[in-house]
Every structure is written in C-alpha cells, then in structure tokens.
Amino acid sequence: MTTEYSQSEAAPLSASRDVAADAGRDPNSAVVEAVVNRRSVRRFLSTPVSPAVVRAILSGASRAPSGTNFQPWHVHVVTGTARERLSRAVLAAAEAGDRSDEYAYAPSPVMEPYLSRRRQVGYELYKLHGIERSDYANRKRVMLQNFEFFGAPVGLFFTMEKYLLHGSWLDCGMFMQNVMVLARAHGLETCPQQAWCEYGQVVHQQLGIPDTHILLSGMALGNSDPEAPENTLVSERVPVDQFAEFHE
C-alpha cells in the first residue's frame, strides 16, 4: 500500500483461472474469485451502503486469526455528515501541507525492486487518468481524491493500541484483508488507503481517536463505478517462483 495509490489490484479473470488451475481448484470458485479478482477501486458510485451490511462485513472479518486471540483491531465507520466533515478537514490540511504522519510506511530511500514497482503502478494510473508524468498539478489532484474516499459513501478507519507490538500489526492486516474480501460477497468493493495516515493528527481529532491508539489505515467501501477508466487498472504480480522457495 503506497501513500498516493493505495495498494494492490486484482489480476484479470484469465489470470485467476490460471491460479485456480495451479491450485487444482475450480477457477469459478467463489473463494478464488473473491480473492484473486479483488482490486483497489478508485472511483465509486454514491449509492448508499446499508449499516447492516457494514456490520455483517465487520462481524465476518472478526474471524481473522490473531495471536492468543488478542483481536487487537478497532474500527471507526464514517458516513454522512461525519464523512464530509472529515474529508474537508483533511483536504484543508493537505492543501496547506500540514502533514502529521502517524508512522513511516516505507523506508527512505526506497530501494529496488520496490521503487520500480511503486513507480510503475503510479505511472499506469496516471495514464488511465490521461495525466502526463510531468503534470504534477494533476497528479496532486488525483492524489487528493483519496481524502474524498474516491466518492465511496463509507469510510473505515482501523486502529489498535499503540503499546501492542508487531504481532498485532499482522493480526490487523489479516482483519483488513477479510474486510476487503467479504465486501465482495455483498457486491461491494474497497480501496485500502494508508494516505490518511499522513494526516493522522486530523483524523484523530475529527473521530475522537484516543492518543493511546495508532491509526493503521483508512479504507473506502462502496459500489464500484463500472465506467471509470481508473478502475480498469491491473497491477503486475511477480510469478510464484520469484518470491517462494520450496524446501523438501
């Protein structure tokens, strides 16, 4: 998950079929489809999402594994006027350059191969928006759409207590993945948005998040706009043999 372009896209259906075949599974399996075709959506319809559906997604996601059953995740759900108020406050801070990073997401400098991967997905997204690499004004405009949840009617913010350690970060990541996959069972899509953490102080203030909690990520939730070019983005994934070693 990058700060400008929040994490990964799904592979196309043909790729999901290949993955399923490799695993000896039906490529049309609901589980395979939900995981492999998940994508980070960057334009949503304004269609409301029922609070009951949000609760169902969060309830199912809470079955995520956590070490010794810590269940460290905490979620703030924003809709309606609370969503609008938060967006205005963070957009104002972003326009003013008033950053308050919650934590460092990536090292500085970023080394290869990670730097090339980040640049590639960013350039591909700019291209879908019709923006040249050198057009920094419009690149900023696209980045700021994060703070409008890309038009999604529901925003989710994930926190945990600061004193917890790395294991709880893993637990919360698995919980977030469950949210993203289960949303698809309800015909919804998501975009995890670490970008909100660049203005963590504002989010804390607006949502009353205590100082004892760290903001891990935001997330947009809603119905994907099928007409949006940016929602056609399919980011590259390296083959299994490049990241996995099999020991016998």
Short mmCIF file of C-alpha atoms in Angstrom, two decimals, residues 1-243:
data_model
loop_
_atom_site.label_atom_id
_atom_site.label_comp_id
_atom_site.label_asym_id
_atom_site.label_seq_id
_atom_site.Cartn_x
_atom_site.Cartn_y
_atom_site.Cartn_z
CA MET A 1 0.00 0.00 0.00
CA THR A 2 1.50 3.30 -1.04
CA THR A 3 0.52 6.67 0.27
CA GLU A 4 -0.58 8.04 -3.11
CA TYR A 5 -2.01 4.88 -4.60
CA SER A 6 -3.24 2.51 -2.01
CA GLN A 7 -2.23 -0.98 -2.60
CA SER A 8 -2.84 -3.78 -4.92
CA GLU A 9 -5.11 -4.54 -7.83
CA ALA A 10 -6.53 -7.87 -8.84
CA ALA A 11 -5.33 -9.97 -11.74
CA PRO A 12 -7.71 -10.30 -14.69
CA LEU A 13 -10.11 -13.23 -14.83
CA SER A 14 -7.79 -15.19 -17.12
CA ALA A 15 -5.06 -14.93 -14.50
CA SER A 16 -7.46 -16.03 -11.78
CA ARG A 17 -8.23 -19.11 -13.83
CA ASP A 18 -4.51 -19.87 -14.09
CA VAL A 19 -4.10 -19.50 -10.33
CA ALA A 20 -7.07 -21.75 -9.72
CA ALA A 21 -5.79 -24.37 -12.14
CA ASP A 22 -2.38 -24.38 -10.46
CA ALA A 23 -4.09 -24.97 -7.14
CA GLY A 24 -6.26 -27.75 -8.53
CA ARG A 25 -9.38 -25.71 -7.85
CA ASP A 26 -12.40 -24.71 -9.88
CA PRO A 27 -11.47 -21.28 -11.33
CA ASN A 28 -15.09 -20.24 -10.86
CA SER A 29 -14.96 -20.96 -7.13
CA ALA A 30 -16.41 -18.09 -5.13
CA VAL A 31 -13.37 -18.11 -2.85
CA VAL A 32 -10.89 -17.94 -5.73
CA GLU A 33 -12.86 -15.20 -7.46
CA ALA A 34 -13.23 -13.12 -4.30
CA VAL A 35 -9.52 -13.20 -3.53
CA VAL A 36 -7.85 -13.16 -6.95
CA ASN A 37 -10.15 -10.58 -8.54
CA ARG A 38 -10.11 -8.18 -5.59
CA ARG A 39 -8.86 -4.79 -6.63
CA SER A 40 -8.33 -1.33 -5.18
CA VAL A 41 -11.18 0.71 -6.64
CA ARG A 42 -10.52 4.41 -7.14
CA ARG A 43 -13.94 5.65 -8.20
CA PHE A 44 -17.16 4.66 -6.51
CA LEU A 45 -20.84 5.30 -7.08
CA SER A 46 -22.69 7.36 -4.47
CA THR A 47 -25.14 4.50 -3.88
CA PRO A 48 -25.66 4.18 -0.10
CA VAL A 49 -24.47 1.09 1.74
CA SER A 50 -26.75 -0.27 4.46
CA PRO A 51 -25.33 -0.10 8.01
CA ALA A 52 -26.48 -3.70 8.40
CA VAL A 53 -24.21 -4.73 5.51
CA VAL A 54 -21.24 -2.92 7.05
CA ARG A 55 -21.90 -4.66 10.36
CA ALA A 56 -22.13 -8.03 8.61
CA ILE A 57 -18.79 -7.46 6.87
CA LEU A 58 -17.07 -6.43 10.10
CA SER A 59 -18.60 -9.32 12.03
CA GLY A 60 -17.36 -11.84 9.48
CA ALA A 61 -13.94 -10.17 9.30
CA SER A 62 -13.54 -10.55 13.06
CA ARG A 63 -12.94 -14.26 12.47
CA ALA A 64 -9.44 -13.26 11.31
CA PRO A 65 -6.70 -15.11 13.19
CA SER A 66 -4.94 -13.26 15.96
CA GLY A 67 -2.16 -14.44 18.25
CA THR A 68 -3.57 -15.81 21.52
CA ASN A 69 -6.91 -14.28 20.46
CA PHE A 70 -5.83 -10.67 21.10
CA GLN A 71 -8.30 -9.33 18.49
CA PRO A 72 -6.42 -6.00 18.55
CA TRP A 73 -8.36 -4.25 15.78
CA HIS A 74 -10.67 -1.30 16.34
CA VAL A 75 -12.75 0.26 13.55
CA HIS A 76 -14.26 3.73 13.08
CA VAL A 77 -17.01 3.80 10.43
CA VAL A 78 -17.78 7.19 8.86
CA THR A 79 -20.76 8.08 6.69
CA GLY A 80 -22.94 11.10 6.01
CA THR A 81 -22.02 14.39 7.67
CA ALA A 82 -19.17 12.81 9.66
CA ARG A 83 -17.60 11.64 6.40
CA GLU A 84 -17.98 15.06 4.80
CA ARG A 85 -16.58 16.87 7.83
CA LEU A 86 -13.53 14.61 7.97
CA SER A 87 -12.87 14.99 4.24
CA ARG A 88 -12.99 18.77 4.45
CA ALA A 89 -10.62 18.85 7.42
CA VAL A 90 -8.02 16.54 5.86
CA LEU A 91 -8.22 18.20 2.44
CA ALA A 92 -7.56 21.54 4.13
CA ALA A 93 -4.52 20.10 5.92
CA ALA A 94 -3.27 18.52 2.68
CA GLU A 95 -3.65 21.76 0.72
CA ALA A 96 -1.76 23.58 3.47
CA GLY A 97 0.99 20.95 3.55
CA ASP A 98 0.28 20.36 7.22
CA ARG A 99 1.33 16.71 7.44
CA SER A 100 1.34 14.74 10.67
CA ASP A 101 2.46 11.25 9.69
CA GLU A 102 1.18 8.57 12.00
CA TYR A 103 4.14 6.33 11.19
CA ALA A 104 6.66 5.72 8.41
CA TYR A 105 5.05 3.37 5.90
CA ALA A 106 8.12 2.81 3.72
CA PRO A 107 11.86 3.32 4.17
CA SER A 108 13.63 6.33 2.74
CA PRO A 109 15.11 5.91 0.26
CA VAL A 110 13.11 3.06 -1.24
CA MET A 111 15.42 0.51 -2.87
CA GLU A 112 14.89 -1.83 -5.82
CA PRO A 113 12.87 -3.79 -6.75
CA TYR A 114 10.27 -1.92 -4.68
CA LEU A 115 10.97 1.51 -6.17
CA SER A 116 10.32 0.33 -9.73
CA ARG A 117 7.13 -1.45 -8.70
CA ARG A 118 5.81 1.67 -6.99
CA ARG A 119 6.68 3.90 -9.94
CA GLN A 120 5.14 1.53 -12.47
CA VAL A 121 1.74 1.33 -10.77
CA GLY A 122 1.71 5.09 -10.30
CA TYR A 123 2.54 5.81 -13.94
CA GLU A 124 -0.07 3.30 -15.11
CA LEU A 125 -2.70 5.01 -13.01
CA TYR A 126 -1.73 8.47 -14.28
CA LYS A 127 -2.05 7.17 -17.84
CA LEU A 128 -5.59 5.96 -17.20
CA HIS A 129 -6.40 9.44 -15.90
CA GLY A 130 -4.86 10.95 -19.04
CA ILE A 131 -2.14 12.65 -16.99
CA GLU A 132 1.46 13.02 -18.17
CA ARG A 133 4.23 12.08 -15.76
CA SER A 134 5.43 15.70 -15.66
CA ASP A 135 1.96 17.11 -14.88
CA TYR A 136 2.45 17.49 -11.14
CA ALA A 137 -0.63 19.67 -10.62
CA ASN A 138 -2.99 17.00 -11.92
CA ARG A 139 -1.04 14.26 -10.17
CA LYS A 140 -1.71 16.10 -6.91
CA ARG A 141 -5.38 16.48 -7.83
CA VAL A 142 -5.67 12.72 -8.29
CA MET A 143 -3.84 12.06 -5.03
CA LEU A 144 -6.22 14.34 -3.12
CA GLN A 145 -9.16 12.18 -4.24
CA ASN A 146 -8.01 9.78 -1.52
CA PHE A 147 -9.45 12.22 1.00
CA GLU A 148 -12.87 12.11 -0.61
CA PHE A 149 -12.84 8.31 -0.36
CA PHE A 150 -12.88 8.28 -4.17
CA GLY A 151 -16.59 9.01 -3.89
CA ALA A 152 -17.40 5.99 -1.70
CA PRO A 153 -20.23 6.56 0.80
CA VAL A 154 -18.49 4.65 3.61
CA GLY A 155 -15.07 5.19 5.11
CA LEU A 156 -13.42 2.77 7.53
CA PHE A 157 -10.50 3.59 9.81
CA PHE A 158 -8.50 0.86 11.51
CA THR A 159 -6.67 1.48 14.77
CA MET A 160 -5.09 -0.50 17.57
CA GLU A 161 -3.50 0.33 20.89
CA LYS A 162 -0.01 1.79 20.49
CA TYR A 163 1.62 -0.39 23.11
CA LEU A 164 0.94 -3.56 21.12
CA LEU A 165 3.78 -4.98 19.04
CA HIS A 166 4.46 -6.38 15.55
CA GLY A 167 2.26 -9.43 16.01
CA SER A 168 -0.81 -7.24 16.38
CA TRP A 169 0.07 -5.38 13.16
CA LEU A 170 -0.04 -8.75 11.41
CA ASP A 171 -3.39 -9.55 13.05
CA CYS A 172 -4.89 -6.23 11.94
CA GLY A 173 -3.62 -6.75 8.40
CA MET A 174 -5.41 -10.09 8.21
CA PHE A 175 -8.56 -8.47 9.60
CA MET A 176 -8.40 -5.77 6.91
CA GLN A 177 -7.94 -8.40 4.21
CA ASN A 178 -11.04 -10.16 5.47
CA VAL A 179 -12.98 -6.90 5.22
CA MET A 180 -11.87 -6.41 1.61
CA VAL A 181 -12.75 -9.96 0.56
CA LEU A 182 -16.05 -10.14 2.44
CA ALA A 183 -17.15 -6.82 0.95
CA ARG A 184 -17.14 -8.55 -2.43
CA ALA A 185 -19.64 -11.12 -1.16
CA HIS A 186 -22.06 -8.20 -0.79
CA GLY A 187 -21.35 -6.85 -4.28
CA LEU A 188 -19.13 -4.09 -2.90
CA GLU A 189 -15.52 -3.10 -3.48
CA THR A 190 -12.87 -1.36 -1.41
CA CYS A 191 -9.69 0.67 -1.54
CA PRO A 192 -7.31 0.47 1.42
CA GLN A 193 -5.91 3.97 1.97
CA GLN A 194 -2.80 4.44 4.06
CA ALA A 195 -2.72 8.00 2.72
CA TRP A 196 -4.98 9.11 5.56
CA CYS A 197 -2.15 8.33 7.97
CA GLU A 198 -0.17 11.23 6.51
CA TYR A 199 -2.67 13.46 8.33
CA GLY A 200 -3.14 11.25 11.35
CA GLN A 201 -3.49 14.11 13.82
CA VAL A 202 -6.50 15.50 11.94
CA VAL A 203 -8.15 12.06 11.76
CA HIS A 204 -7.57 11.56 15.48
CA GLN A 205 -9.19 14.91 16.26
CA GLN A 206 -12.15 14.52 13.94
CA LEU A 207 -13.04 10.98 15.04
CA GLY A 208 -12.10 11.25 18.69
CA ILE A 209 -9.46 8.53 18.38
CA PRO A 210 -7.56 8.43 21.68
CA ASP A 211 -3.83 9.18 21.74
CA THR A 212 -3.29 5.65 23.05
CA HIS A 213 -4.34 4.28 19.64
CA ILE A 214 -2.37 4.32 16.40
CA LEU A 215 -4.16 4.86 13.09
CA LEU A 216 -3.16 1.96 10.82
CA SER A 217 -5.10 2.76 7.65
CA GLY A 218 -8.26 4.11 6.15
CA MET A 219 -10.43 2.30 3.61
CA ALA A 220 -13.11 3.30 1.12
CA LEU A 221 -16.14 0.99 0.80
CA GLY A 222 -18.94 1.12 -1.73
CA ASN A 223 -20.13 0.19 -5.20
CA SER A 224 -17.50 0.41 -7.93
CA ASP A 225 -18.17 2.79 -10.82
CA PRO A 226 -18.05 0.48 -13.87
CA GLU A 227 -17.44 3.40 -16.23
CA ALA A 228 -14.31 4.73 -14.52
CA PRO A 229 -11.10 4.15 -16.53
CA GLU A 230 -9.02 4.10 -13.35
CA ASN A 231 -10.95 1.04 -12.17
CA THR A 232 -9.53 -0.97 -15.07
CA LEU A 233 -6.03 -0.84 -13.60
CA VAL A 234 -4.47 -4.28 -13.19
CA SER A 235 -1.12 -4.10 -11.43
CA GLU A 236 1.60 -6.61 -12.19
CA ARG A 237 2.37 -9.53 -9.88
CA VAL A 238 5.65 -11.42 -9.97
CA PRO A 239 5.48 -15.19 -10.56
CA VAL A 240 5.49 -17.54 -7.59
CA ASP A 241 9.00 -18.80 -8.37
CA GLN A 242 10.34 -15.28 -7.85
CA PHE A 243 9.09 -14.95 -4.29
#
